[in-house]
Short mmCIF file of C-alpha atoms and ligand atoms in Angstrom, two decimals:
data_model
loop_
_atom_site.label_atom_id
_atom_site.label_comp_id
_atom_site.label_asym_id
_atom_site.label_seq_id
_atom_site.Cartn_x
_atom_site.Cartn_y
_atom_site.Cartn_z
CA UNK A 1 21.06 -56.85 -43.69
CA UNK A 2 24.89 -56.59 -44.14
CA UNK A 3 26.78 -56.82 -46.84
CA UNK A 4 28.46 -60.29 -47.90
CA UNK A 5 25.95 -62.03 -45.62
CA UNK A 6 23.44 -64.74 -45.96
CA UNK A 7 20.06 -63.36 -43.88
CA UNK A 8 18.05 -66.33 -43.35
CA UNK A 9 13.94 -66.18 -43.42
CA UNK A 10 12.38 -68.93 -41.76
CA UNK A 11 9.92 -70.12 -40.27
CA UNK A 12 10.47 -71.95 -36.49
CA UNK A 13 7.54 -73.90 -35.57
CA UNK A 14 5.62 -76.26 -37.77
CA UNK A 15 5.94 -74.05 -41.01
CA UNK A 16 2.94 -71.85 -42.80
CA UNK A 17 3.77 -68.79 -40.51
CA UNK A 18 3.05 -66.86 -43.63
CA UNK A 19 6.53 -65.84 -45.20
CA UNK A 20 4.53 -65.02 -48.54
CA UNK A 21 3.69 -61.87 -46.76
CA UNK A 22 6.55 -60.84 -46.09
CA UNK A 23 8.89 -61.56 -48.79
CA UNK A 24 7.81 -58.77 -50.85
CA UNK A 25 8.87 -56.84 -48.02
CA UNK A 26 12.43 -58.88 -47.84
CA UNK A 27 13.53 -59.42 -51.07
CA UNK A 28 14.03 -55.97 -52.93
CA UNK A 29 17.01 -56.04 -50.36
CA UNK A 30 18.97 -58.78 -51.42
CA UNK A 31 20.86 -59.21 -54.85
CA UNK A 32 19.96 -63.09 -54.27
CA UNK A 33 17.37 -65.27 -52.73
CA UNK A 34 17.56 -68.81 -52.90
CA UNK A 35 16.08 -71.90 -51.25
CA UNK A 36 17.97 -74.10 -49.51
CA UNK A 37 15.78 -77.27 -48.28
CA UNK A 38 12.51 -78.93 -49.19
CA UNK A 39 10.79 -79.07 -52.38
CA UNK A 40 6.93 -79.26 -53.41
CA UNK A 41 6.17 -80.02 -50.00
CA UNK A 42 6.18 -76.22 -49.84
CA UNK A 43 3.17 -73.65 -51.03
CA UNK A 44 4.26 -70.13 -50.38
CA UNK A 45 1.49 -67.98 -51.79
CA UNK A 46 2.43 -64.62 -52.80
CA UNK A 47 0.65 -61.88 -54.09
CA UNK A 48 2.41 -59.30 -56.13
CA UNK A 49 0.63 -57.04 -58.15
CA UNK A 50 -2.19 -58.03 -57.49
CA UNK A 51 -2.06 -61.25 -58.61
CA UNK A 52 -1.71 -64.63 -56.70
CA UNK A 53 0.75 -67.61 -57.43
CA UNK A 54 1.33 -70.14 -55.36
CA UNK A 55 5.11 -70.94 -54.84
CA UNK A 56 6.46 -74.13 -54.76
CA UNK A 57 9.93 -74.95 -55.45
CA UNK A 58 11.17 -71.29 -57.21
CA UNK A 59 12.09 -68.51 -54.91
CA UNK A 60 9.91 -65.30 -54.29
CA UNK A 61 13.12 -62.84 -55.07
CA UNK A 62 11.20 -64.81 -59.07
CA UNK A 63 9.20 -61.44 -59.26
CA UNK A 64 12.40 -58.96 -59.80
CA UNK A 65 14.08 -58.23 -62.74
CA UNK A 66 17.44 -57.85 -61.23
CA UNK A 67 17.76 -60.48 -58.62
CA UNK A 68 19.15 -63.92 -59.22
CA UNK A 69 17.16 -66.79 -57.89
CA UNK A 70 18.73 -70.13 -57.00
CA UNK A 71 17.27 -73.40 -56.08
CA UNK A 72 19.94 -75.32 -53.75
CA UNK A 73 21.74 -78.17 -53.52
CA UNK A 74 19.51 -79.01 -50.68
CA UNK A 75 16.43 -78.95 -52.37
CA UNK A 76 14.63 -81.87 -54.31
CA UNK A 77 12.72 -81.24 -57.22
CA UNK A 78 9.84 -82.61 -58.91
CA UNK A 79 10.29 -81.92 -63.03
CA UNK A 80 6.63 -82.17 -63.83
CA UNK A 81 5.63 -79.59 -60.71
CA UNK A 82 8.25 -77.70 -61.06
CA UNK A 83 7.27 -76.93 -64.83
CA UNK A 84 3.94 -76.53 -64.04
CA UNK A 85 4.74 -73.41 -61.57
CA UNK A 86 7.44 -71.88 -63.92
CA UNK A 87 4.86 -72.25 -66.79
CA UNK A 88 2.09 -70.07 -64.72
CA UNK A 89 5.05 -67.85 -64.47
CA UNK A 90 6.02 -67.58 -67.65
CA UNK A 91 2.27 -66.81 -68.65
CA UNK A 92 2.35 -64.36 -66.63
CA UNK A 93 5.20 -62.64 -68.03
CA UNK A 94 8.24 -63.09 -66.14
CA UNK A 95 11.32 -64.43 -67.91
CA UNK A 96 12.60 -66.98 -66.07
CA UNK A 97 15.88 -68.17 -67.39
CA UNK A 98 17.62 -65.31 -66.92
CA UNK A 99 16.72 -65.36 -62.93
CA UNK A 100 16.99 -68.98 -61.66
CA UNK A 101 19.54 -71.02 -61.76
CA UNK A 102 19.05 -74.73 -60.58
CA UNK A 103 21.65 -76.89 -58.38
CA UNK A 104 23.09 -79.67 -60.29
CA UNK A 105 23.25 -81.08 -57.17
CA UNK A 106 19.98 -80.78 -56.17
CA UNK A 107 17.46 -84.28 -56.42
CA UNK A 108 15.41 -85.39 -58.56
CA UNK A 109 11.44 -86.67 -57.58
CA UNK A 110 11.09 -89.23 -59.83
CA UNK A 111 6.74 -89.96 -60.27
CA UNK A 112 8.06 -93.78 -58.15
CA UNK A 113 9.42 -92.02 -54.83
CA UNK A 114 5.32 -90.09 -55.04
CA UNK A 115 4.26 -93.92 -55.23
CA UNK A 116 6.66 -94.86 -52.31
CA UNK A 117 5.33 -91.76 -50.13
CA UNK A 118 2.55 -93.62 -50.68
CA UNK A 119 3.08 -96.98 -49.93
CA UNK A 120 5.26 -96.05 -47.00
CA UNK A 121 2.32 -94.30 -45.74
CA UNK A 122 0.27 -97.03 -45.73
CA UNK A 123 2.22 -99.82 -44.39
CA UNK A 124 2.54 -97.34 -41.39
CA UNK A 125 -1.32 -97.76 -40.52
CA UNK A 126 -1.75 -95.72 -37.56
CA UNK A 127 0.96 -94.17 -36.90
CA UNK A 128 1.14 -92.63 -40.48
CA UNK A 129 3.05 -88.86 -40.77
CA UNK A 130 0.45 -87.36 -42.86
CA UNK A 131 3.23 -86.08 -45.53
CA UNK A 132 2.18 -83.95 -48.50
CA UNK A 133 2.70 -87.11 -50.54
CA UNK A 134 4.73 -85.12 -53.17
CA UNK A 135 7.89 -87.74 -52.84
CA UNK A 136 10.18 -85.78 -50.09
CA UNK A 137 10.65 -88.55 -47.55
CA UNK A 138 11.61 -91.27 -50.47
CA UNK A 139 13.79 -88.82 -52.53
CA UNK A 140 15.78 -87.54 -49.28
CA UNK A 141 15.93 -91.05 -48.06
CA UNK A 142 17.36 -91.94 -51.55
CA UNK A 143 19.80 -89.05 -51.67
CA UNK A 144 21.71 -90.48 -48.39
CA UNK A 145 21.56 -93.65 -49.26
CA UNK A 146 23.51 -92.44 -52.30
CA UNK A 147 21.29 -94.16 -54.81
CA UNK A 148 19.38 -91.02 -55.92
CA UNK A 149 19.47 -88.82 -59.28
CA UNK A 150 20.51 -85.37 -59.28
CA UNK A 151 19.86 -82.46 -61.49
CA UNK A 152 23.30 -83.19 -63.19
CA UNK A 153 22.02 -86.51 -64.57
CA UNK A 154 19.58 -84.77 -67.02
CA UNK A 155 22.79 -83.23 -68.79
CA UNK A 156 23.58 -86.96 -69.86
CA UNK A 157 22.49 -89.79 -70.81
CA UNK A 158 19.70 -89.09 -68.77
CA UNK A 159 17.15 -92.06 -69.86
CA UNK A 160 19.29 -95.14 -68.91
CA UNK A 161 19.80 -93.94 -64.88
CA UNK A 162 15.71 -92.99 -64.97
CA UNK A 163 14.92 -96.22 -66.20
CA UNK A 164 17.37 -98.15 -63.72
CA UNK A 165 16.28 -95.84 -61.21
CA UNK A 166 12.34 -96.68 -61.52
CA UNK A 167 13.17 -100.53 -62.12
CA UNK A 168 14.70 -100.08 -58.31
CA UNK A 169 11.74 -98.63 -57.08
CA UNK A 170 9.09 -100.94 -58.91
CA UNK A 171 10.69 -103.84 -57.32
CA UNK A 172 10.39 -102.05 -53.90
CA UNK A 173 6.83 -101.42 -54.21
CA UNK A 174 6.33 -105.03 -55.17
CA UNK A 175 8.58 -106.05 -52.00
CA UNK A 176 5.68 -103.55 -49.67
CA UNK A 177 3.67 -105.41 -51.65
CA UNK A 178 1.58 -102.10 -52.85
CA UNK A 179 0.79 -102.84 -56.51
CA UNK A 180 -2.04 -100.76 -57.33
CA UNK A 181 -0.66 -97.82 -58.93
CA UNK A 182 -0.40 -96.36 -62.56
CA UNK A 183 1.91 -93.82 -62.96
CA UNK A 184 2.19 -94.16 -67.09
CA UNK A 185 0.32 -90.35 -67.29
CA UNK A 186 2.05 -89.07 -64.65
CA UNK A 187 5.64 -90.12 -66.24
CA UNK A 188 4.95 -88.37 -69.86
CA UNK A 189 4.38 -85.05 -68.14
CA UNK A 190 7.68 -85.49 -65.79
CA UNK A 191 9.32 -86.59 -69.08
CA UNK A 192 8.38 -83.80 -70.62
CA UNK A 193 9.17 -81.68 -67.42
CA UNK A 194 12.83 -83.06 -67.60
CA UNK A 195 12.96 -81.31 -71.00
CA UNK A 196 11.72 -78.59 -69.83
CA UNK A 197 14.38 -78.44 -66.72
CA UNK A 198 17.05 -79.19 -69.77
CA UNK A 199 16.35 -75.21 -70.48
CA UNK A 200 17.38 -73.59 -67.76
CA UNK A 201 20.68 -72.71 -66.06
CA UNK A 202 21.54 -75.52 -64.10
CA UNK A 203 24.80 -74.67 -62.53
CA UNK A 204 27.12 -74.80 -59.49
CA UNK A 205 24.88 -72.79 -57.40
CA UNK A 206 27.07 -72.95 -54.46
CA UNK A 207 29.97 -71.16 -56.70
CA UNK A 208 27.85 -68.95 -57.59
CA UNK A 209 26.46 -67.81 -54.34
CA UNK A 210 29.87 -67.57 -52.91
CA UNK A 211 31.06 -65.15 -55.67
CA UNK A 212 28.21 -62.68 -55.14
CA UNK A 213 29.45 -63.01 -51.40
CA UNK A 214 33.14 -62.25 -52.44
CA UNK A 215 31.93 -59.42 -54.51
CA UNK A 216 29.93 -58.49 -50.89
CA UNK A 217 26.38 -58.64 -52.73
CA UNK A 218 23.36 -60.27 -50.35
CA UNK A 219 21.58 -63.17 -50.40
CA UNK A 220 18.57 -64.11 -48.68
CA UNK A 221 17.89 -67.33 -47.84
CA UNK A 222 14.20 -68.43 -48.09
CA UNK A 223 13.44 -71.19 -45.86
CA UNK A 224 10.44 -73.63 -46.25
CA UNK A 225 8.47 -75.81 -43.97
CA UNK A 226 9.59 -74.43 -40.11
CA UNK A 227 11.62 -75.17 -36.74
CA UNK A 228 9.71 -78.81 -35.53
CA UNK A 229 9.52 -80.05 -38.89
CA UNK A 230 13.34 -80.66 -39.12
CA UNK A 231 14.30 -83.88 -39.46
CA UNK A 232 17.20 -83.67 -36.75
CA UNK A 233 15.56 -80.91 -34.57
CA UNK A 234 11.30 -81.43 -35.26
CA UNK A 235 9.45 -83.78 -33.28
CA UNK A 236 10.54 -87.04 -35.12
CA UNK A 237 9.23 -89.17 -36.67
CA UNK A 238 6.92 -86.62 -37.49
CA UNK A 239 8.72 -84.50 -40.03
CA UNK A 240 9.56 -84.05 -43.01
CA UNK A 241 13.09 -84.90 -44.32
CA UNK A 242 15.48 -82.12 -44.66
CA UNK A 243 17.16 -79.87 -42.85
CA UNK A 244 14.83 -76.99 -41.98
CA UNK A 245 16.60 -74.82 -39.44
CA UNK A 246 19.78 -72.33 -39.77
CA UNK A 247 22.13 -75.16 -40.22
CA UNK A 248 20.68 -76.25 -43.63
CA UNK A 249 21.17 -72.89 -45.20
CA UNK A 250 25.18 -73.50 -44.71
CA UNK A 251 24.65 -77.31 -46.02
CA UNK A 252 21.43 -76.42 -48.46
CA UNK A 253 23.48 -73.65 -50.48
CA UNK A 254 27.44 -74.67 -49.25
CA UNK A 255 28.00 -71.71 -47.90
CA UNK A 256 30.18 -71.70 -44.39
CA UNK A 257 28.41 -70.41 -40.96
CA UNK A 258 30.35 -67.62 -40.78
CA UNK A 259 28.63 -65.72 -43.83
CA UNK A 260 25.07 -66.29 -41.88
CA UNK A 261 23.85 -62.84 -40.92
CA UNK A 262 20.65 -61.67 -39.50
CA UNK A 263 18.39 -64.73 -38.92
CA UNK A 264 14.37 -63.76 -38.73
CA UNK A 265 12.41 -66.45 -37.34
CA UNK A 266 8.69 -66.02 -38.40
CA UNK A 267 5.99 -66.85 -36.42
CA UNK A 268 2.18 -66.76 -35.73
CA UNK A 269 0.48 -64.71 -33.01
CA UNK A 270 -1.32 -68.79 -32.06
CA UNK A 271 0.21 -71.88 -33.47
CA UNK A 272 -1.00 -74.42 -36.38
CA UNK A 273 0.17 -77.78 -37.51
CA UNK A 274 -0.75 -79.73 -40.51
CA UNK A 275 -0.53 -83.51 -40.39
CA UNK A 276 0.41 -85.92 -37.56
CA UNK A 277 1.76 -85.70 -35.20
CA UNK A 278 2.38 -84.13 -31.25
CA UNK A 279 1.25 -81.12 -30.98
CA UNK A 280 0.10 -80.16 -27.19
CA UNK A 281 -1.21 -76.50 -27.88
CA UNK A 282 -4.00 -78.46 -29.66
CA UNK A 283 -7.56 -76.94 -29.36
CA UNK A 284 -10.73 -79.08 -29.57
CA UNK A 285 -12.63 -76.75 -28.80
CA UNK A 286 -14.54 -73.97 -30.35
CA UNK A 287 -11.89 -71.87 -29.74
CA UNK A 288 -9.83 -73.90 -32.12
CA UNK A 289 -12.34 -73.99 -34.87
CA UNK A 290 -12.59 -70.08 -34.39
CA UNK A 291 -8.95 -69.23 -35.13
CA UNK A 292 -8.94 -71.76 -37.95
CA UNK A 293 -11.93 -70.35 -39.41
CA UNK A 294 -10.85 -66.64 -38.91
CA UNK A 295 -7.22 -67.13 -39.93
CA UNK A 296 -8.17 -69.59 -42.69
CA UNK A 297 -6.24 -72.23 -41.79
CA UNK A 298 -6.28 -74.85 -44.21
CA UNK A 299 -2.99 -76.00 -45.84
CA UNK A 300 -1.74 -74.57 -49.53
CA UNK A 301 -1.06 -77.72 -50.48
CA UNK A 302 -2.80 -80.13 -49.28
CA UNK A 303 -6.10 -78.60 -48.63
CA UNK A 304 -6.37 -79.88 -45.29
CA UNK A 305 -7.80 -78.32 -42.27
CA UNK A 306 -4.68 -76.75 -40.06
CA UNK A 307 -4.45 -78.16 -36.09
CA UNK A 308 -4.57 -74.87 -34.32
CA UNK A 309 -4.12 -73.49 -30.58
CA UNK A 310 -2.15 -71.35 -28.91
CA UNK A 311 1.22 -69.85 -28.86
CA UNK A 312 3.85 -71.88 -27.57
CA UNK A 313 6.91 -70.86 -25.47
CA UNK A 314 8.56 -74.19 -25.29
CA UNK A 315 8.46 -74.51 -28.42
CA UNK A 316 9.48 -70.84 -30.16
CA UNK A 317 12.36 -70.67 -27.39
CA UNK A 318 13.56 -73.98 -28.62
CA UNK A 319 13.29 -72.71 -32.06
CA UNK A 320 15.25 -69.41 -31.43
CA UNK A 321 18.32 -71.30 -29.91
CA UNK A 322 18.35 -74.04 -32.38
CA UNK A 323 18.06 -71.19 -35.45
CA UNK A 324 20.51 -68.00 -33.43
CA UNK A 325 17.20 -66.38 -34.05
CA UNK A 326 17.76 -62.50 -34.07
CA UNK A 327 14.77 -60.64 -35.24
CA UNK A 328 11.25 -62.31 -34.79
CA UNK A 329 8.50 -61.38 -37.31
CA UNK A 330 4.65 -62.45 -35.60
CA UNK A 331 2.39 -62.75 -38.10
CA UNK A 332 -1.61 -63.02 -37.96
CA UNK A 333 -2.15 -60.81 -34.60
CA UNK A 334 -5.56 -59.65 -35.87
CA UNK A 335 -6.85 -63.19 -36.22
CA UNK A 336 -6.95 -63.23 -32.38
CA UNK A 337 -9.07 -59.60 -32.29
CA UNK A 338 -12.12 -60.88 -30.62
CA UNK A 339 -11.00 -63.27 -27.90
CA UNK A 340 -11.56 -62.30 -24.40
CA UNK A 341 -8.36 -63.87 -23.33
CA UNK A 342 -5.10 -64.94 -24.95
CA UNK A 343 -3.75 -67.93 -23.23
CA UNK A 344 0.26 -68.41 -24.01
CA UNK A 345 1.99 -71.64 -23.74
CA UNK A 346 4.77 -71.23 -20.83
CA UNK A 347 6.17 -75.16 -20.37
CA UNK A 348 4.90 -78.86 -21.08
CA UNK A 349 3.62 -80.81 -18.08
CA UNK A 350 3.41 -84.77 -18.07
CA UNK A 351 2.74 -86.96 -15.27
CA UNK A 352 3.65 -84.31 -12.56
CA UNK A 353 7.29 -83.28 -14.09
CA UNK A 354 7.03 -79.25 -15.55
CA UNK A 355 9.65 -78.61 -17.63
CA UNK A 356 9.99 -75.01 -20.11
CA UNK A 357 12.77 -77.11 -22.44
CA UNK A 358 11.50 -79.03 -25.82
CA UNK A 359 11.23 -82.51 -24.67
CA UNK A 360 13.20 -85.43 -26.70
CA UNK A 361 9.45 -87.07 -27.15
CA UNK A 362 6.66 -84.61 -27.16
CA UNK A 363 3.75 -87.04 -27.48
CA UNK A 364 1.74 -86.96 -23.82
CA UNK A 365 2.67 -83.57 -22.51
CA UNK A 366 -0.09 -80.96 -21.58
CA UNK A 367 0.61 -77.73 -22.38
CA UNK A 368 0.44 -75.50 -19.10
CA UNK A 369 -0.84 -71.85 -19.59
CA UNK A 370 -0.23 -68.55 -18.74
CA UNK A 371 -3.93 -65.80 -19.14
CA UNK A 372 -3.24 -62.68 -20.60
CA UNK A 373 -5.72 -59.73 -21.43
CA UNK A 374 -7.52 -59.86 -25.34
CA UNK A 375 -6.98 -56.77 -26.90
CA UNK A 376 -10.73 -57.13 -28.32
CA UNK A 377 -10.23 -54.26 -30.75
CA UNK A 378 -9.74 -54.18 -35.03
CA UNK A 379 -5.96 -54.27 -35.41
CA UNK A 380 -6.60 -54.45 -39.32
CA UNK A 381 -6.19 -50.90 -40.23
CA UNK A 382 -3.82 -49.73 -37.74
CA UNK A 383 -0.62 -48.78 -40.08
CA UNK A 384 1.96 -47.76 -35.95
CA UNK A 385 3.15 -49.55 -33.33
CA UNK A 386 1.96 -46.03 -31.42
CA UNK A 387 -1.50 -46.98 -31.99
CA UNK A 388 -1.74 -50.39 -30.64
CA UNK A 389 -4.14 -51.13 -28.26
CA UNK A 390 -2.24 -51.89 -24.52
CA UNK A 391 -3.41 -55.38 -24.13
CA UNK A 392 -1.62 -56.14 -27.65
CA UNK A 393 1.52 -54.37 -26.82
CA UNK A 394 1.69 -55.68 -23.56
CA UNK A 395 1.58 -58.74 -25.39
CA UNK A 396 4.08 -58.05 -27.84
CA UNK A 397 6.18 -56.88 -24.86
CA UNK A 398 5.55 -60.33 -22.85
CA UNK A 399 6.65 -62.15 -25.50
CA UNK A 400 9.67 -60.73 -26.17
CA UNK A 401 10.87 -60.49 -22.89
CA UNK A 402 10.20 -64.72 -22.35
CA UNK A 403 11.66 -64.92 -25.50
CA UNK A 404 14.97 -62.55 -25.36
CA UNK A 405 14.70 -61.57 -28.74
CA UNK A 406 13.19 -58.36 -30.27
CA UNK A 407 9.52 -58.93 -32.44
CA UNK A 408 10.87 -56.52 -35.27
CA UNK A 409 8.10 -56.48 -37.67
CA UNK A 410 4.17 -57.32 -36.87
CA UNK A 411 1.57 -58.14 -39.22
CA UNK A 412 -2.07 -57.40 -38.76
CA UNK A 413 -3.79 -58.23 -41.87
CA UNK A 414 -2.98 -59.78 -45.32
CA UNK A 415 -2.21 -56.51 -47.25
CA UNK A 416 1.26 -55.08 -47.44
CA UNK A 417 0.41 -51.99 -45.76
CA UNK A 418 -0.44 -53.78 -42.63
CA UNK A 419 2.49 -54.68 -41.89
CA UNK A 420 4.11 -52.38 -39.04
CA UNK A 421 7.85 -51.89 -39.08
CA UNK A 422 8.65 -51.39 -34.94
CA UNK A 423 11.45 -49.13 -33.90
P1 IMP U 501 6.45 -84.29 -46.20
O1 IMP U 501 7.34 -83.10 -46.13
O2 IMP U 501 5.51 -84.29 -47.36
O3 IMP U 501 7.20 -85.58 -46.08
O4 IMP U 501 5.48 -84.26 -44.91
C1 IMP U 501 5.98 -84.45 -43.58
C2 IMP U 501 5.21 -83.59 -42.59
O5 IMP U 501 5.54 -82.23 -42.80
C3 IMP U 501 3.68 -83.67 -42.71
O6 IMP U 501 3.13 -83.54 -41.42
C4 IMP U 501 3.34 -82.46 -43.55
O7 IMP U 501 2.02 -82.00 -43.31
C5 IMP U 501 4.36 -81.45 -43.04
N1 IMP U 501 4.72 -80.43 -44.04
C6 IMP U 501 5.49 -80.58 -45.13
N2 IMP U 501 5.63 -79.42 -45.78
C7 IMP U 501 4.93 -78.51 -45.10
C8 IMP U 501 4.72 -77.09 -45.27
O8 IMP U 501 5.22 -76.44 -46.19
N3 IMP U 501 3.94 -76.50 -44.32
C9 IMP U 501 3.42 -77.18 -43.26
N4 IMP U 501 3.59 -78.49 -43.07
C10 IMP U 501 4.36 -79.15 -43.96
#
């Protein structure tokens, strides 16, 4: 952490790497923690005091008194979800006006772009994404074809651009031809939501942030989603639509590269994927079904059972140059306690061509394996790095020496204390 600087916290493969864990840890650092990309899309449960709330769209710094919490210019934002989780918060206590402030420039998710996730879906027929189907592809889509709404447009004369907006998006549902849809409850709650949203701060974040960087404060900048769900850098077209990776905390917030700091890229000790798309660590075996069942792997959002497998070289040292990666945080070691062997991802093969960099199209390639030692031993209540068994260190150490990067912080279980700090 330095002073004036934006740390990023994000995840670099294909997103729930568990950063709920570890924010608690994070953000009594930073004077500022905002979220710069993505929307409801995103469940980031966290626990804190005991009790568990499922983040969507507000940032975990939410929690602390002090801290000022910003949702970005990059993000989109759905009125009716996003009042539903600051209501849950507000029953629980926590005054949230005076701690998040809202871009005006973030967009809207009006209840038609959740249709058109929809429809779009559909008319895809095989080859469908598997989205969260909470609007993000329709809304970003929207925003650069410059015929979105953005948080500004609920200061004024907010009713007439809605209703334009949703005549627009009626007609192109009629045009797909997907007609079956009522969205007449759905609309009085965002309605009211927009009311709601008319309550808080809703500001020039990116000032803002800059002038706590002036006055050489830190923010943190909580990423969402991960690495290969980017929609410039992920394995396209199976993404989701914003700008995951390092670059979208400079264009998420508007702050300029040169105030990005420490970057931690978190990751799992085996990989997961939710939705469509390649994925070539992919277990079908019982091995996969084991680490989904003893790492519960089944999405916040969605419900859906997680793809699992193994870790994956290509794609984490992909990740780490694409992000300037400088601290890695592995999550979820313990889940792999009781397995013989650990197999580790070193390079993609297809058709008799190896290669160890991410491929433009991922689909086809096998993943090709390097065998390492299972520790076979409880990790769960070891609180140092002293005590690790030598087949997990050994694999901490073989990871970061493929990957060039120090593994700064290992988790071994879902309470706070297991979370090891290494020198
Ligand atoms: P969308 O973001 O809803 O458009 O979904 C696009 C793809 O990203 C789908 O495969 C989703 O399952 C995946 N996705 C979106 N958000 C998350 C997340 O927070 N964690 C993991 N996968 C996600």
């Amino acid at each position: 952490m330095t002073k004036g600087k934006v740390d990023a916290l994000l995840g670099i493969v294909f997103g729930d790497e568990g950063k709920g864990k570890v924010v608690d840890v994070f953000t009594p650092r930073y004077d500022l923690v905002a979220r710069f990309a993505g929307g409801p899309n995103a469940g980031h449960t966290i626990i804190f005091e005991g009790k568990k709330f499922v983040l969507r769209s507000i940032p975990s710094g939410i929690f602390d008194e002090g801290k000022l919490n910003i949702i970005g210019n990059g993000c989109v934002i759905a009125p009716d979800l996003f009042m539903q989780e600051a209501k849950e918060l507000e029953t629980a206590g926590y005054d949230l006006r005076s701690r998040l402030h809202i871009s005006k420039r973030a967009h809207l998710i009006l209840p038609t772009h959740r249709v058109l996730d929809r429809a779009y879906e559909a008319a895809k027929g095989k080859a469908k994404v598997g989205t969260t189907g909470k609007g993000i592809g329709p809304t970003y889509s929207e925003k650069a074809s410059r015929t979105s709404l953005r948080v500004g447009d609920i200061l004024d004369n907010f009713e007439d651009k809605y209703l334009a907006l949703k005549a627009r998006h009626e007609k192109m549902l009629a045009d797909l031809g997907y007609t079956d849809y009522d969205i007449s409850d759905e609309e009085k709650v965002w309605i009211e939501g927009i009311k709601y949203m008319q309550t808080f701060p809703l500001t020039d974040t990116e000032i803002e942030i800059n002038r706590y960087l002036e006055e050489g404060k830190n923010v943190l900048a909580e990423g969402a989603q991960g690495t290969l769900l980017d929609i410039d850098h992920g394995t396209y077209p199976f993404v989701s639509s914003s700008s995951t990776v390092c670059g979208g905390v400079c264009t998420g917030l508007g702050v300029a590269p040169n105030r990005i700091g420490e970057v931690f890229g978190i990751f799992k000790a085996y990989s997961t994927r939710v939705g469509a798309g390649p994925f070539p660590v992919e277990l079908f075996d019982e091995t996969g079904d084991k680490i989904r069942e003893i790492g519960h792997e089944y999405g916040a959002v969605t419900g859906r059972n997680r793809r699992c497998g193994w870790v994956d070289l290509v794609a984490l040292k992909y990740a780490i140059m694409i992000n300037g990666v400088t601290q890695l945080i592995m999550m979820k070691g313990d889940v792999l306690d009781t397995f013989p062997t650990i197999r580790v991802c070193t390079a993609y093969e297809k058709d008799g061509v190896t290669t160890t960099d991410m491929p433009y199209d991922t689909e086809g390639w096998n993943a090709v394996y390097k065998d390492l030692p299972g520790w076979q031993t409880d990790l769960t209540s070891i609180t140092r790095e002293e005590d690790f068994p030598k087949a997990f260190a050994d694999y901490i150490k073989y990871l970061e020496e493929e990957l060039k990067t120090p593994i700064t912080i290992v988790s071994v279980g879902p309470d706070r204390a297991q979370t090891i700090f290494r020198k």
